[in-house]
Coordinates of C-alpha atoms in Angstrom, one line a residue:
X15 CA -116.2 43.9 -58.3
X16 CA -113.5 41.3 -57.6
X17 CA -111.3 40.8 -60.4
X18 CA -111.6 43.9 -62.0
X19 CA -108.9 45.8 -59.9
X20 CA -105.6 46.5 -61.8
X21 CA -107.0 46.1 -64.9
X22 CA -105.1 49.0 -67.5
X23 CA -108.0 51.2 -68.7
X24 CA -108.2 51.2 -72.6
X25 CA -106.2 54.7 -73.9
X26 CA -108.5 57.1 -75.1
X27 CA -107.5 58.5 -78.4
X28 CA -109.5 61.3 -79.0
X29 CA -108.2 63.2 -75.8
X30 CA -105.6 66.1 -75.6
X31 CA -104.0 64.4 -72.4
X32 CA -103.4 61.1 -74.6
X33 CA -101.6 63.0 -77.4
X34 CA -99.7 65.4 -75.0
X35 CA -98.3 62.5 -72.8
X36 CA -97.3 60.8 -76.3
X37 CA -95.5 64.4 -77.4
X38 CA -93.9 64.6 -74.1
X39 CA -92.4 61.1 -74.1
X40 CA -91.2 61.8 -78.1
X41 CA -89.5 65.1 -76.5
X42 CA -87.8 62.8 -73.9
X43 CA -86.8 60.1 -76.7
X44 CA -85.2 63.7 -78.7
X45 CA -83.1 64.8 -75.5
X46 CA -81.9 61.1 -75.3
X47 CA -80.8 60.6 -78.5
X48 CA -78.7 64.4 -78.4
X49 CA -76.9 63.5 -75.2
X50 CA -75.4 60.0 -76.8
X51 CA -74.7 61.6 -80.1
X52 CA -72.9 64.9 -78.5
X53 CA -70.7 62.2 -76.3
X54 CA -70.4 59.9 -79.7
X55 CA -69.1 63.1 -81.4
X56 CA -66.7 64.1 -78.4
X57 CA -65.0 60.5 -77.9
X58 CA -65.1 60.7 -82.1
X59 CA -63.2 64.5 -82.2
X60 CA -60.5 63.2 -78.9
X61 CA -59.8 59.9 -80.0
X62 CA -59.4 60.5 -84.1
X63 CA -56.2 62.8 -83.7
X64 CA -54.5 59.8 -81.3
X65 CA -55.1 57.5 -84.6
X66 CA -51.4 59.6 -85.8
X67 CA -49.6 58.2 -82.1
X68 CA -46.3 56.9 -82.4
X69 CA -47.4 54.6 -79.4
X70 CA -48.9 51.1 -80.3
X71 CA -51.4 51.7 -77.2
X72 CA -53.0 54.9 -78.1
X73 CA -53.5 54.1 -81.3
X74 CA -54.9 51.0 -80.2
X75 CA -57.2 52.4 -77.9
X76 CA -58.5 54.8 -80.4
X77 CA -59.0 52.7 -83.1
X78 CA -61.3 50.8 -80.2
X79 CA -62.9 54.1 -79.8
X80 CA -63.9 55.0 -83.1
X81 CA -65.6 52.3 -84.0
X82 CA -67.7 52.6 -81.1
X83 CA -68.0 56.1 -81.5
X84 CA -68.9 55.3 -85.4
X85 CA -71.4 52.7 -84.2
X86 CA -73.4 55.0 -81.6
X87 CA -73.5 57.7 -84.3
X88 CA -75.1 55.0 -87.2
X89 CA -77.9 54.3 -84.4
X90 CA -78.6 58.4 -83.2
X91 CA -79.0 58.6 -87.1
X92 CA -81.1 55.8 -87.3
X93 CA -83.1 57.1 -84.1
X94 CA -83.6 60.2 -85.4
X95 CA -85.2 58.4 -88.7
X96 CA -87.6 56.7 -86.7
X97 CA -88.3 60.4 -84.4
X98 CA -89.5 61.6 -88.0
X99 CA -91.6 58.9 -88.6
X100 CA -93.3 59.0 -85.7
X101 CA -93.2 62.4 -85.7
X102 CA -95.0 62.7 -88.8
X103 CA -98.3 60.2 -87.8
X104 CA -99.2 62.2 -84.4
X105 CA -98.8 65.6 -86.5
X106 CA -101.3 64.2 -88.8
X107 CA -103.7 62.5 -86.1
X108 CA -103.4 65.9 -84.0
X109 CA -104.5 67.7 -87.7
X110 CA -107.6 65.7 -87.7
X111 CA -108.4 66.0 -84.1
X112 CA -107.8 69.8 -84.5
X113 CA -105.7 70.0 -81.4
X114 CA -104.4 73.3 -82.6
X115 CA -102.5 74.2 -79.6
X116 CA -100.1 70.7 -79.9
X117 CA -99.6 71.1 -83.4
X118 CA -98.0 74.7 -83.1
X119 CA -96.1 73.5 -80.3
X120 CA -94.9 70.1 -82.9
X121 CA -93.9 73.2 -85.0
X122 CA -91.7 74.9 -83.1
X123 CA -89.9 72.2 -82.1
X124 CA -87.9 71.3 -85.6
X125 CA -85.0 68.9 -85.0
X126 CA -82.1 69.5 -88.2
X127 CA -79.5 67.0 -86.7
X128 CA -79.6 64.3 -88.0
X129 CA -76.6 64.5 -90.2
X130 CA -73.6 63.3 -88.3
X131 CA -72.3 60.1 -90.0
X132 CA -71.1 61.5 -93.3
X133 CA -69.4 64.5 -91.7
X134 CA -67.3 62.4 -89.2
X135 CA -66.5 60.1 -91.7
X136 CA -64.9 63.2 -94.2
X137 CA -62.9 64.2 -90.9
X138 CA -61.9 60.4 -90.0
X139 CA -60.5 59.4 -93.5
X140 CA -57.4 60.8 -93.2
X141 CA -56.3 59.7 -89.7
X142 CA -57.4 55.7 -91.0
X143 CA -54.8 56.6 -93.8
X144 CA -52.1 57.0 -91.5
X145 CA -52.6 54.0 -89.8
X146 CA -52.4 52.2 -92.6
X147 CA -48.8 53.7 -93.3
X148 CA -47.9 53.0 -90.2
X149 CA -44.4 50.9 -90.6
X150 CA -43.7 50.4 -86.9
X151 CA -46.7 48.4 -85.6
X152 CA -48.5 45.9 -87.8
X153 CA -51.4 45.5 -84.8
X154 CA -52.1 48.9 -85.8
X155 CA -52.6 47.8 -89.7
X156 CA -54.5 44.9 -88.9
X157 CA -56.8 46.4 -86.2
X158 CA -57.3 49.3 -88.9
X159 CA -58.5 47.3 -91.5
X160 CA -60.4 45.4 -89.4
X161 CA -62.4 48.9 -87.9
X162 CA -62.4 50.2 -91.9
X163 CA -64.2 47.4 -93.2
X164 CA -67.0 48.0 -90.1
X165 CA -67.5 51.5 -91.1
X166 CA -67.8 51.1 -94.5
X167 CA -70.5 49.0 -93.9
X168 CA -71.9 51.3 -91.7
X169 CA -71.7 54.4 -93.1
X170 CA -72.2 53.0 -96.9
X171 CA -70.0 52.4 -100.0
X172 CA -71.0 55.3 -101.8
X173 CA -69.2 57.7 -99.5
X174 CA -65.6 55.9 -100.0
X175 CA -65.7 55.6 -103.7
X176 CA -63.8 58.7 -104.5
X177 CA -61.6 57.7 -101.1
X178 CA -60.5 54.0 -102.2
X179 CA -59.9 55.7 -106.0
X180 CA -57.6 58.1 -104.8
X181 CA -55.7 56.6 -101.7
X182 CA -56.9 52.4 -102.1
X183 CA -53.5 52.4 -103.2
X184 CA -51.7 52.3 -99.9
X185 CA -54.5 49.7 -99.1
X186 CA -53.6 47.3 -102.2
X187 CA -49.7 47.5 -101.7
X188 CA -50.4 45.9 -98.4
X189 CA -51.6 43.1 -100.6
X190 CA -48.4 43.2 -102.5
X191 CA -46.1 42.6 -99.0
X192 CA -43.6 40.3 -99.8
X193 CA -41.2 38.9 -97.1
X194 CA -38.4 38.5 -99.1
X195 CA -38.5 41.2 -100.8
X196 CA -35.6 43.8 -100.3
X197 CA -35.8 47.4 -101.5
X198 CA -32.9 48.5 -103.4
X199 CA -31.2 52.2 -104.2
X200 CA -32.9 54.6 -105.7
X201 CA -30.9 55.9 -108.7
X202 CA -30.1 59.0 -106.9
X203 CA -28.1 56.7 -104.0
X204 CA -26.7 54.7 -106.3
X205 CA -24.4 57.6 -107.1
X206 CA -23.4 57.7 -102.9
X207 CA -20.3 56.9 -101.4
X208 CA -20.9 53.5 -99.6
X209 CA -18.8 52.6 -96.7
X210 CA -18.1 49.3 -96.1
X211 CA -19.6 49.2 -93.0
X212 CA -22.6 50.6 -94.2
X213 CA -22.7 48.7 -96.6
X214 CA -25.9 46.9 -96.0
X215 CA -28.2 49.7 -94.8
X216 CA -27.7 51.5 -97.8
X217 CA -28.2 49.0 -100.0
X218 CA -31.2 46.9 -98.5
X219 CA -34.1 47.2 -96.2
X220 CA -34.7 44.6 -94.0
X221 CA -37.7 42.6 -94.8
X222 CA -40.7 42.0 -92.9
X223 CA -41.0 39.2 -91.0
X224 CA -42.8 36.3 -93.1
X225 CA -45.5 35.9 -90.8
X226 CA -46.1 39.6 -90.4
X227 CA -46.7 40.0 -94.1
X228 CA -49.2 37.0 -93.9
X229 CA -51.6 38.7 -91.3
X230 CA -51.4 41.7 -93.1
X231 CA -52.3 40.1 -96.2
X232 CA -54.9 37.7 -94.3
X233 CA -56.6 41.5 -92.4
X234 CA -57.2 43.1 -95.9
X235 CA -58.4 40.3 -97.8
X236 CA -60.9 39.8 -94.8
X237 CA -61.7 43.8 -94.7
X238 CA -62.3 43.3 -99.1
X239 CA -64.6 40.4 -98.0
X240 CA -66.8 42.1 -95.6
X241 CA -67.2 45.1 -97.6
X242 CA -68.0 43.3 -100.9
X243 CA -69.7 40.7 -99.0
X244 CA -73.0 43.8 -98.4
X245 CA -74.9 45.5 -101.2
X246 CA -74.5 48.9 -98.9
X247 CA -70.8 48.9 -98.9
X248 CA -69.6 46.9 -102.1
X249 CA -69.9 49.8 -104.7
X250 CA -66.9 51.2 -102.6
X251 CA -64.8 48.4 -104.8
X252 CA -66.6 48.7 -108.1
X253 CA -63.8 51.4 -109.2
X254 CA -60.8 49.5 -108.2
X255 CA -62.5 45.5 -108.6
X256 CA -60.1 44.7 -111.3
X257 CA -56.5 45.9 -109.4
X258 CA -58.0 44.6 -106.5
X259 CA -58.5 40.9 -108.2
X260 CA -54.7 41.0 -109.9
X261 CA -53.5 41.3 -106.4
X262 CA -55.5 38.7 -105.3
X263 CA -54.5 36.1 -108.2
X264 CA -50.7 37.1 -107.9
X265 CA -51.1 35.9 -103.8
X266 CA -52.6 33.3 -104.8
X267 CA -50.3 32.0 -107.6

């Protein structure tokens, strides 16, 4: 009859074809989601070792990379969440259709990847350290905080706890930058022979540049606003809240 051509016939539930062409396209979903997070993890593993580069760049580059990478391997997680789920409501509509044949097949096809964040993040940690020491190019510093405060949120306080109790010092001296500040002799090179004209490199460092220290200061006290700013990632600040708001006051005052 006219009218009637094209229009989608209704799914029929009860069939095997139905649930087999719903398996099939989960199978598909599952391939997907192990081809991004195998080239997630790659450019993670090449681009985390370039974080320790002498050259402004690489490092620069990297840091781009791994918060992409980082990003990409939140969302395979999240994927594979939602693979479960769905996962779990065919296995039990196929149960009480008794479509034995797809639910051995939904058995033999167990998926245990699923945890990738965590890992990456224990083997990322000490590279994003190093860039935070990094003397030669605040860029680096800045761009670092700016990729630390995404991952935290990301990946979830509870994970950097133990991290920001044990090396959040090298975060809050940042805080502490002072332009004008010179550092002076240790009391071992007090005892040295100064030359006259070494006089002043023995004696002093030169100080950052003023507007240097101000970015710095500027980048962390944004990266301790987006992390405290989400329930997810603030407990990474309970352990340290009170140093953390000295240095605050004393750059205020």
């Amino acid at each position: 009859m006219p009218g009637t051509v094209g229009v989608d016939a209704q799914p029929d539930f009860l069939s095997l074809e139905y649930w087999e062409d719903l398996l099939c396209n989960l199978n598909d979903m599952r391939k997907y989601r192990r081809i991004v997070a195998s080239l997630a993890g790659s450019c993670l593993s090449a681009a985390t070792p370039l974080l320790s580069s002498t050259k402004e760049a690489a490092c620069l580059v990297a840091l781009d990379i791994v918060e992409n990478a980082v990003v990409s391997i939140a969302k395979v997680e999240d994927a594979y969440k939602c693979e479960n789920e769905t996962k779990a409501v065919i296995k039990e509509a196929v149960q009480q259709l008794s479509l034995d044949e797809l639910l051995d097949d939904m058995d033999t096809a167990e998926d245990v990847d699923g945890n990738r964040l965590l890992p990456a993040m224990n083997k990322l940690w000490p590279y994003l350290v190093i860039c935070l020491k990094n003397k030669i190019s605040m860029p680096i510093v800045r761009r670092c905080t700016e990729v630390l405060g995404r991952i935290i949120q990301i990946s979830g306080g509870n994970f950097f706890v133990r991290r920001f109790h044990k090396d959040g010092y090298i975060i809050w001296r940042l805080l502490a930058l002072s332009p004008f500040r010179r550092k002076t002799l240790s009391s071992m090179d007090e005892k040295a022979i100064i030359l006259p004209y070494r006089n002043t490199s023995l004696t002093s460092e030169e100080p950052m540049a003023e507007i240097s220290s101000q970015k710095i200061q500027i980048a962390v006290l944004d990266m301790i606003t987006e992390i405290s700013s989400h329930k997810r990632s603030a407990i990474a600040l309970e352990s340290v809240l009170k140093k953390i708001c000295g240095l605050v006051m004393c750059i205020i005052h």
